[in-house]
GROMACS .gro file of C-alpha atoms in nm:
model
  371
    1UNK     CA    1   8.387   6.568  11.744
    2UNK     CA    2   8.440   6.757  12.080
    3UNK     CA    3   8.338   6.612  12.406
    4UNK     CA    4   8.331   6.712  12.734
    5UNK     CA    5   8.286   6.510  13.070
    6UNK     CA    6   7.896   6.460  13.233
    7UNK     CA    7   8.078   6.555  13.557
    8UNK     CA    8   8.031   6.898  13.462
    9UNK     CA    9   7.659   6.915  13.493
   10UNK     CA   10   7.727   6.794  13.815
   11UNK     CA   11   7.718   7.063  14.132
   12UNK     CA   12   7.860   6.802  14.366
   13UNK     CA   13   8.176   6.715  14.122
   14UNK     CA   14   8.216   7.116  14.018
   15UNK     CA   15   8.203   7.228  14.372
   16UNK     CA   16   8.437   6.942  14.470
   17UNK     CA   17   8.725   7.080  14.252
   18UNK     CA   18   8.581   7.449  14.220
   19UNK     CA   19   8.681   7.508  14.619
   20UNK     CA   20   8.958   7.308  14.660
   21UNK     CA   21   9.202   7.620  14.644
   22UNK     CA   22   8.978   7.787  14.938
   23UNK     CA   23   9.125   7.481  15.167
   24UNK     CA   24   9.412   7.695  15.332
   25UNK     CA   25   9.197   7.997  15.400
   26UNK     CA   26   8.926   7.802  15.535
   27UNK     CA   27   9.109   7.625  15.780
   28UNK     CA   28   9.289   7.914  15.904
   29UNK     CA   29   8.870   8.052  15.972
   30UNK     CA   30   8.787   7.779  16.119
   31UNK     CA   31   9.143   7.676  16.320
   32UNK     CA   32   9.094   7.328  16.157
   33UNK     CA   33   9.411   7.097  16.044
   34UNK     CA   34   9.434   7.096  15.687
   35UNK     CA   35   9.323   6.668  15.685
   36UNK     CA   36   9.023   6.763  15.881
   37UNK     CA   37   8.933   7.119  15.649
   38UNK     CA   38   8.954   6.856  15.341
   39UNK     CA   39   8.730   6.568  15.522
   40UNK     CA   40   8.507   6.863  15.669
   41UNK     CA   41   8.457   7.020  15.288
   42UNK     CA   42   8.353   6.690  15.149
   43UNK     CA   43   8.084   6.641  15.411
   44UNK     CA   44   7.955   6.965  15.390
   45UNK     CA   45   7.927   7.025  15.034
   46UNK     CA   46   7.730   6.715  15.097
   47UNK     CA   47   7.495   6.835  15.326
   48UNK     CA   48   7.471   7.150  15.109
   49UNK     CA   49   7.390   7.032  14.805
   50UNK     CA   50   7.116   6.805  14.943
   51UNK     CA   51   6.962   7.078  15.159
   52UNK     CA   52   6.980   7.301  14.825
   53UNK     CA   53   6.802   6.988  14.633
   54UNK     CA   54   6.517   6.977  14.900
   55UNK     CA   55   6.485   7.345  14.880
   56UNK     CA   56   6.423   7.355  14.530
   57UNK     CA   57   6.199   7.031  14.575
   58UNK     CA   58   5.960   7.261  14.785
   59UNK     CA   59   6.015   7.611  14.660
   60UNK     CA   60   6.077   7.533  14.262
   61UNK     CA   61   6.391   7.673  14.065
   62UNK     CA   62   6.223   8.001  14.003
   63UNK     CA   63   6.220   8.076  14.386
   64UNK     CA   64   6.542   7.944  14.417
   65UNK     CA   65   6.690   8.182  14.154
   66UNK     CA   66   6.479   8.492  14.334
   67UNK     CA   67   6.526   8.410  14.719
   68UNK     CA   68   6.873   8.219  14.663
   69UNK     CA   69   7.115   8.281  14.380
   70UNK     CA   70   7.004   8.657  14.370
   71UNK     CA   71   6.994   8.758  14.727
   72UNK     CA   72   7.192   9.074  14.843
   73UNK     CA   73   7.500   8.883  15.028
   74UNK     CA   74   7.571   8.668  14.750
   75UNK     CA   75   7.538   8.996  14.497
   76UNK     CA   76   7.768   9.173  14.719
   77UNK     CA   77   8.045   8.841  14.733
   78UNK     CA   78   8.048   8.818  14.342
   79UNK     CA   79   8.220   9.149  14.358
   80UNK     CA   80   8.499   8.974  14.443
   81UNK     CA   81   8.665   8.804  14.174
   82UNK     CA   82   8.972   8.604  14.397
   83UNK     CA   83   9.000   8.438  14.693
   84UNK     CA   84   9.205   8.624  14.992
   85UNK     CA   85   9.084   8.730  15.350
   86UNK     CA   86   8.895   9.011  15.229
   87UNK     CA   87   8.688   8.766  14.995
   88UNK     CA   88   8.676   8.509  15.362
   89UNK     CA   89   8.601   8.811  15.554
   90UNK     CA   90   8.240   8.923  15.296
   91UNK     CA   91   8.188   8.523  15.317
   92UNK     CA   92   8.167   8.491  15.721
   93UNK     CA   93   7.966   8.809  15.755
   94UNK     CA   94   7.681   8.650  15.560
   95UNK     CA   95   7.748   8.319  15.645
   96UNK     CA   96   7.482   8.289  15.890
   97UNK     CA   97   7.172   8.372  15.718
   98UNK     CA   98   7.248   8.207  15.391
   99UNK     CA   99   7.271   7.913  15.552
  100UNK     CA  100   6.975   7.911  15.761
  101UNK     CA  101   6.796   7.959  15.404
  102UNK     CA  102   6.919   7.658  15.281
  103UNK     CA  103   6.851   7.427  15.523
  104UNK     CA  104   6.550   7.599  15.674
  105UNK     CA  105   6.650   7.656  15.978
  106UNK     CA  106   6.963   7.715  16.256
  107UNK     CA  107   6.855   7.346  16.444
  108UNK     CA  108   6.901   7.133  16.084
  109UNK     CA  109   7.236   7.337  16.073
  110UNK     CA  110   7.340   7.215  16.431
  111UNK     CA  111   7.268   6.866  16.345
  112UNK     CA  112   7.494   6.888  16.057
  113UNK     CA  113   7.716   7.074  16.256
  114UNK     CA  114   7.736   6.792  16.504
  115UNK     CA  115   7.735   6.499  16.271
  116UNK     CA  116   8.050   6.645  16.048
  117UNK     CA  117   8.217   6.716  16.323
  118UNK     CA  118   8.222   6.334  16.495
  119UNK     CA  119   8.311   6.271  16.133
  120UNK     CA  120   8.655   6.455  16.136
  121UNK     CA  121   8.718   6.501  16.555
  122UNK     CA  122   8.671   6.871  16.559
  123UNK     CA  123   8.398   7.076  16.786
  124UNK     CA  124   8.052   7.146  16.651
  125UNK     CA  125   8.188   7.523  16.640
  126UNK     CA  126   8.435   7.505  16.411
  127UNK     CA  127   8.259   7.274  16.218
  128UNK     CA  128   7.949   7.538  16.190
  129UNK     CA  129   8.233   7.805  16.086
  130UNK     CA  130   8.361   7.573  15.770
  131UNK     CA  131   7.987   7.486  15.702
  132UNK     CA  132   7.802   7.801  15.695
  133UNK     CA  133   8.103   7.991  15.487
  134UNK     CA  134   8.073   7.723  15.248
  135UNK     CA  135   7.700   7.746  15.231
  136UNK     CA  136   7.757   8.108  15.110
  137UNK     CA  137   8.052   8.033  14.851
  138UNK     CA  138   7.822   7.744  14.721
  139UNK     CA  139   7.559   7.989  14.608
  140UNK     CA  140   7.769   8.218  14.498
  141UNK     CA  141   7.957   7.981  14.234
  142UNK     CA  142   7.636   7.818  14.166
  143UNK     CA  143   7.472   8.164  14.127
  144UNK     CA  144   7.755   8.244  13.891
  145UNK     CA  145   7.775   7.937  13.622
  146UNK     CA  146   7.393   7.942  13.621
  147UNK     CA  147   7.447   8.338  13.516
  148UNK     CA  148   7.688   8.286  13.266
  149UNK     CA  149   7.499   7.955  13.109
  150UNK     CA  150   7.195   8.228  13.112
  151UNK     CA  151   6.962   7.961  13.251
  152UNK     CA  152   6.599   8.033  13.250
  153UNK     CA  153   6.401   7.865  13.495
  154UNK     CA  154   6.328   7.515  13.318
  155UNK     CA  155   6.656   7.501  13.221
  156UNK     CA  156   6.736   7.522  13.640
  157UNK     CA  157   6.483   7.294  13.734
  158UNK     CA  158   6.576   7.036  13.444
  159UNK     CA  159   6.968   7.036  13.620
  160UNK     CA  160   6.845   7.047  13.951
  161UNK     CA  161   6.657   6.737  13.866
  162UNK     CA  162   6.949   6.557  13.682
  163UNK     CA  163   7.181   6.597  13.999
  164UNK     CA  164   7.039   6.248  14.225
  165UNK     CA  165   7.226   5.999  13.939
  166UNK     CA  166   7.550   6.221  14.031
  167UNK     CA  167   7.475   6.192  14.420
  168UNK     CA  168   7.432   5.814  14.363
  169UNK     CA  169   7.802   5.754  14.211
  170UNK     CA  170   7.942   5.993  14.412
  171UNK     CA  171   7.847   5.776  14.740
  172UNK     CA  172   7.661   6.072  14.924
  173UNK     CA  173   7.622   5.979  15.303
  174UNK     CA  174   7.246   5.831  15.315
  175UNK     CA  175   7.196   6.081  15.632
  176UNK     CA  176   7.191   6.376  15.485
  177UNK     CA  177   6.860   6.283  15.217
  178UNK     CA  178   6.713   6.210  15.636
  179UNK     CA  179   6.838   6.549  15.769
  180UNK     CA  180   6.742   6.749  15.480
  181UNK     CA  181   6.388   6.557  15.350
  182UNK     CA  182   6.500   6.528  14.996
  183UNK     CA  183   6.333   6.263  14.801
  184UNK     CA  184   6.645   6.118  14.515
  185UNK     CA  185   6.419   6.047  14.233
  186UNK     CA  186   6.632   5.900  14.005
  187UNK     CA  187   6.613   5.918  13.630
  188UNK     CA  188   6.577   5.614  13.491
  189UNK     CA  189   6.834   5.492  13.241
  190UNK     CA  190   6.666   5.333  12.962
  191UNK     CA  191   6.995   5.310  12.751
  192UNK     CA  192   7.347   5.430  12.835
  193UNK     CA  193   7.510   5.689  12.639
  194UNK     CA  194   7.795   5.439  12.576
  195UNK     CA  195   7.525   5.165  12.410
  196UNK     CA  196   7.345   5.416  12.169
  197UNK     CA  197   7.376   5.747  11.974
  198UNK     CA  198   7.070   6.033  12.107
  199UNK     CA  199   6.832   6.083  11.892
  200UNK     CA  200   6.939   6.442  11.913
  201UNK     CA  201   7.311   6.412  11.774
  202UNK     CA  202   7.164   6.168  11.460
  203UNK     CA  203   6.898   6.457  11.396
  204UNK     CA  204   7.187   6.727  11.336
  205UNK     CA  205   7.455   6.499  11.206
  206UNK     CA  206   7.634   6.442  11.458
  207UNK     CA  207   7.613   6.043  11.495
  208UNK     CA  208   8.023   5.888  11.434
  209UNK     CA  209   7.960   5.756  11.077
  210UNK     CA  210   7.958   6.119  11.033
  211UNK     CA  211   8.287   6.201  11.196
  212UNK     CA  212   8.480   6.074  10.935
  213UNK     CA  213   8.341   6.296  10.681
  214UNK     CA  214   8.532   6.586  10.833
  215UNK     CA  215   8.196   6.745  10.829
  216UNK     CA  216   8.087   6.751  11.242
  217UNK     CA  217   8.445   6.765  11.363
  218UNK     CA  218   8.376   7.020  11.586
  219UNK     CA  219   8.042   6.967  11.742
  220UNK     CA  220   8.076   6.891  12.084
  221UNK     CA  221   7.868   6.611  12.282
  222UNK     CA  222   7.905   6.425  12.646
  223UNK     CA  223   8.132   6.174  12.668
  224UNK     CA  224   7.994   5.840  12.718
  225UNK     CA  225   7.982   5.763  13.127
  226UNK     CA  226   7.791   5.475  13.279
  227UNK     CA  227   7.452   5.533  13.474
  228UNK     CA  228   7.447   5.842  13.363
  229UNK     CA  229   7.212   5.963  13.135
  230UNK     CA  230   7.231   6.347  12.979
  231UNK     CA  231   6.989   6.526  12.728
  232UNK     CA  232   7.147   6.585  12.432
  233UNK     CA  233   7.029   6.966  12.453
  234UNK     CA  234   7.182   7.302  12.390
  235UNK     CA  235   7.152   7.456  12.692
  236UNK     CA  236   7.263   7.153  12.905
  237UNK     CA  237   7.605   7.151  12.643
  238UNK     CA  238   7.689   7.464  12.681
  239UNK     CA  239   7.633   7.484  13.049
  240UNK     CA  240   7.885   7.190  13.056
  241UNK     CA  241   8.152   7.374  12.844
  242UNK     CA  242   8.148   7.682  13.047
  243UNK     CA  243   8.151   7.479  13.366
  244UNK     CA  244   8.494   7.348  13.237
  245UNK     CA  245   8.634   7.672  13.115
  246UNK     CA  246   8.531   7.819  13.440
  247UNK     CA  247   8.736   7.505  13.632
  248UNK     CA  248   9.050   7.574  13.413
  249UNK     CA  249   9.048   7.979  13.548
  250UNK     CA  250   9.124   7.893  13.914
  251UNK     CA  251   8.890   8.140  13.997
  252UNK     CA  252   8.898   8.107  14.369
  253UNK     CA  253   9.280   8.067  14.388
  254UNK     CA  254   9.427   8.184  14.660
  255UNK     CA  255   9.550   8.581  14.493
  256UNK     CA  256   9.507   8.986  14.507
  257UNK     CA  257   9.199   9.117  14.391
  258UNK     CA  258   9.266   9.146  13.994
  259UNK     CA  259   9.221   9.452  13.873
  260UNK     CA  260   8.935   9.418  13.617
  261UNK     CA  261   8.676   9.153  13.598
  262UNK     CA  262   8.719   8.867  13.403
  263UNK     CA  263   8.503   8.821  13.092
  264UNK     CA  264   8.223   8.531  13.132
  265UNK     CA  265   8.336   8.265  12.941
  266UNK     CA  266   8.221   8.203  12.561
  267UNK     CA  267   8.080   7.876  12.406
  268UNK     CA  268   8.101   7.884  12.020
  269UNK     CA  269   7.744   7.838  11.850
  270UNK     CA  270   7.897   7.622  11.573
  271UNK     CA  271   8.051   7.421  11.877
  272UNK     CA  272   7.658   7.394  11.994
  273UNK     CA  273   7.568   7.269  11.633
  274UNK     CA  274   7.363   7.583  11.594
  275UNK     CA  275   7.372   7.626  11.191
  276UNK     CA  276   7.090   7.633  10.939
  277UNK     CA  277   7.024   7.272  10.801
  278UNK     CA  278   6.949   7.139  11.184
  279UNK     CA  279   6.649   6.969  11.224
  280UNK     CA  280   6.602   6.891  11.550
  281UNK     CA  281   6.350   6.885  11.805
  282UNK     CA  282   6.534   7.159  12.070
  283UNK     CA  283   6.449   7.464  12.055
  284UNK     CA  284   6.721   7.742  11.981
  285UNK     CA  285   6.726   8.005  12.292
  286UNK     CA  286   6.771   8.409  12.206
  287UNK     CA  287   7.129   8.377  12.286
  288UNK     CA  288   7.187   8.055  12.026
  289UNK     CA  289   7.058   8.270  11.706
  290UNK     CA  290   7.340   8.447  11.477
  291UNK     CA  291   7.276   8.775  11.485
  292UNK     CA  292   7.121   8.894  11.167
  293UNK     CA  293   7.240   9.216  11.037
  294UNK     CA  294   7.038   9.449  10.782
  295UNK     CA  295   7.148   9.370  10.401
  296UNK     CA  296   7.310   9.671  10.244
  297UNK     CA  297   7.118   9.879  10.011
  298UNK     CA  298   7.300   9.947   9.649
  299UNK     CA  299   7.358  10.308   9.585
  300UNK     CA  300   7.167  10.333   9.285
  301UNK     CA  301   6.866  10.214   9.484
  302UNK     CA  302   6.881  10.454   9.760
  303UNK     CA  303   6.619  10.720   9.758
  304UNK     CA  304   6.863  10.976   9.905
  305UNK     CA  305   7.136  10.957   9.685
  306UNK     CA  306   6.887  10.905   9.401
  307UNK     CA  307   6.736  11.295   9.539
  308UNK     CA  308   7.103  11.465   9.596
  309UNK     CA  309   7.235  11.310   9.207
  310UNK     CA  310   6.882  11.458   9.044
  311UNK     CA  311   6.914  11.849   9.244
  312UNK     CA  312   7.296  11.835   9.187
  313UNK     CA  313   7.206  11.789   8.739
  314UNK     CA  314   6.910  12.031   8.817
  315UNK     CA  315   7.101  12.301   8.948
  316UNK     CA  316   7.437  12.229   8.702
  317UNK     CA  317   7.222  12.283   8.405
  318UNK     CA  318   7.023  12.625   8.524
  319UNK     CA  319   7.385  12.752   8.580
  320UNK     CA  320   7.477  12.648   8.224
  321UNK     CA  321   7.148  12.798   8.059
  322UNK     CA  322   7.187  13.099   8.274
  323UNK     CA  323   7.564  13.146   8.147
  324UNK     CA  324   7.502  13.088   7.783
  325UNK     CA  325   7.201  13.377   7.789
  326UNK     CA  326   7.426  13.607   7.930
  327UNK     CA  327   7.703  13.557   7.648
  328UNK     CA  328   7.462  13.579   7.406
  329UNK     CA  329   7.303  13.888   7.539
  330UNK     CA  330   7.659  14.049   7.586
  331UNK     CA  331   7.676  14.066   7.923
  332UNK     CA  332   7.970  13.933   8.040
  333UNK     CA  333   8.023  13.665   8.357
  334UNK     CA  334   8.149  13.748   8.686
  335UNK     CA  335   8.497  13.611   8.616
  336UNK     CA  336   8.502  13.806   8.277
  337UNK     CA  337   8.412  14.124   8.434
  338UNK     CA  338   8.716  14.046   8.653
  339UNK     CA  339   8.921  13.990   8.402
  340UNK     CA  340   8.835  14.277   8.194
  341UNK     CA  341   8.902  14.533   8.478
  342UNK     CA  342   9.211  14.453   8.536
  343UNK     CA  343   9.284  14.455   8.189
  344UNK     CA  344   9.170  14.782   8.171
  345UNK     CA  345   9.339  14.894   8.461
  346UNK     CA  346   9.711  14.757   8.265
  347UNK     CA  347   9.640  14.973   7.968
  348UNK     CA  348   9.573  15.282   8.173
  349UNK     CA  349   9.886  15.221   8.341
  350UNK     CA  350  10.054  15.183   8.019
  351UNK     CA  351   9.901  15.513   7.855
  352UNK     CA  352  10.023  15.685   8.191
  353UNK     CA  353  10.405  15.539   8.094
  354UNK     CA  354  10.428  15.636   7.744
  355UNK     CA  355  10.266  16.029   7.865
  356UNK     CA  356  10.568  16.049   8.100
  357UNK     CA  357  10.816  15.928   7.881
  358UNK     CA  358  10.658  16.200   7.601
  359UNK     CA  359  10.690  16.455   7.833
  360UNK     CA  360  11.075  16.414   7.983
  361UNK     CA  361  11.118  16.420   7.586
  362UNK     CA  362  11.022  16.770   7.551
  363UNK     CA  363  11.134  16.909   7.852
  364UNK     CA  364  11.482  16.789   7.722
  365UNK     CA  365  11.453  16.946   7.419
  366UNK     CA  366  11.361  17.251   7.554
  367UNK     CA  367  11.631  17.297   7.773
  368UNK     CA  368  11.858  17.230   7.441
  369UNK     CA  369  11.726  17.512   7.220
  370UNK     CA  370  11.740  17.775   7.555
  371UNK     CA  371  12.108  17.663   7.562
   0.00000   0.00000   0.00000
């Protein structure tokens, strides 16, 4: 059995190790210490992730998706596929905007400014410089695992909704659910995933007694982690999995552009569980179904080489009749009347030989008897 950590359904605990590379560049932006760009990133991915909570609280995921995750500027920054100046540069021209979008408007970004800035002893400025470029990177990465996952728009809403339990352990500053209006409504935890197996994994198989069998080795499922409580589900699995391949890139290390694109990462089905015995209640997406490829059709029942055997005997046995009435009405074949001209031709040429040879005869008798 494969596992993989609940953390990665978390935005706060992806972002938190997703950007950490960016640290450098970002303070050099912002003309912050390297301490305070750390402290400062913590706060604001903070703020950002609870502003992008409340947005979705008003707006629903499918607006977010629309008006957020597919907007021009963050289009234009997942061109780039490395962080370097040129990648900071796209990021602080459409900084501004993307920000105001998220929190609603440029005052509720001034208040955050302010507050993370008596945080870490830095002016509201600089703070507003780290904040707002991070606002833009946010949706970009976001923008990008919900892409490659291939989310559909329950599948958004159902993670936006599972991110308050993360918030909770992850001691989010109280002031920023204030600042931003977003109501934490918590999921409540009926049973850990450490006291019980889902429902879902004893459906498929997947329960431990099962592990030993060697059968379910390779099915992967969340590893047990108190107060939090995951679906069992495809989607949410595979989302996870690419979250961690995605963490184990370094994308945003600091580098040169590369010079093609990396490939979106790949989650196996059988991984998934996807196979045909499953009887479970979640239903299999478009991109979870093998692809099913046409059965091959024996030759002897295809029409078309049934057609081209049948005209191939037709025409073979009019050539044979056709032959056999000519030999028996004496005339003779193209390759006989070949033949027999140049044999013909040979025995004229021989007749011409001997009438030469008869001839030099004579004339040297001739000459004999004159002698």
């Amino acid at each position: 059995m494969t596992t993989v950590s609940p953390k990665r359904v978390s935005m706060y605990d992806f972002l938190s190790q997703d950007l950490q590379p960016t640290v450098s560049l970002l303070a050099d932006a912002t003309q912050l210490s390297l301490p305070q760009t750390r402290l400062g990133l913590s706060a604001s991915l903070q703020a950002i992730i609870t502003a992008l909570l409340a947005y979705e609280q008003r707006n629903q995921a499918s607006v977010v998706h629309k008006k957020l995750f597919t907007r021009g500027s963050v289009k234009e920054l997942r061109q780039y596929n490395a962080m370097n100046f040129a990648t900071i540069s796209a990021s602080l021209y459409h900084r501004n905007d993307v920000t105001d979008a998220i929190f609603g408007d440029a005052a509720t970004v001034m208040k955050a400014c302010h507050y993370i800035a008596e945080q870490i002893s830095a002016r509201p400025m600089q703070v507003k410089t780290l904040l707002t470029s991070l606002s833009i990177l946010v949706l970009r990465e976001l923008a990008v695992l919900a892409d490659y996952s291939q989310l559909d728009s329950d599948e958004l809403a159902k993670w936006f909704e599972l991110q308050p339990q993360f918030l909770s352990i992850a001691s989010i500053d109280d002031y920023w659910y204030t600042l931003t209006q977003f109501q934490a409504v918590q999921t409540a935890p009926v049973q850990g995933t450490h006291q019980a197996t889902p429902k879902y994994i004893k459906a498929i198989g997947r329960a431990p007694e099962n592990v030993q069998q060697g059968r379910h080795n390779d099915m992967l499922v969340f590893e047990p982690m108190a107060n939090i409580v995951l679906p069992h589900q495809r989607w949410l699995l595979q989302l996870a999995k690419i979250a961690d391949i995605y963490l184990s890139r370094n994308r945003l290390r600091i580098t040169s552009e590369p010079a093609t694109a990396p490939i979106a990462p790949l989650v196996s089905i059988g991984l998934l569980g996807v196979s045909s015995d499953d009887n479970d209640d979640t239903q299999v997406t478009t991109r979870e179904q093998p692809i099913k490829h046409d059965k091959s059709v024996p030759l002897w029942k295809n029409p078309v080489i049934l057609i081209i055997i049948l005209v191939i005997g037709v025409l073979g046995g009019l050539a044979m009749l056709k032959y056999q009435q000519q030999q028996s009405d004496g005339v003779l074949t193209a390759s006989d009347a070949v033949y027999e001209h140049n044999h013909s031709n040979e025995r004229q040429q021989q007749d011409m030989a001997t009438v030469k040879v008869d001839d030099s005869i004579d004339n040297n008798n001739g000459a004999r008897v004159a002698d």
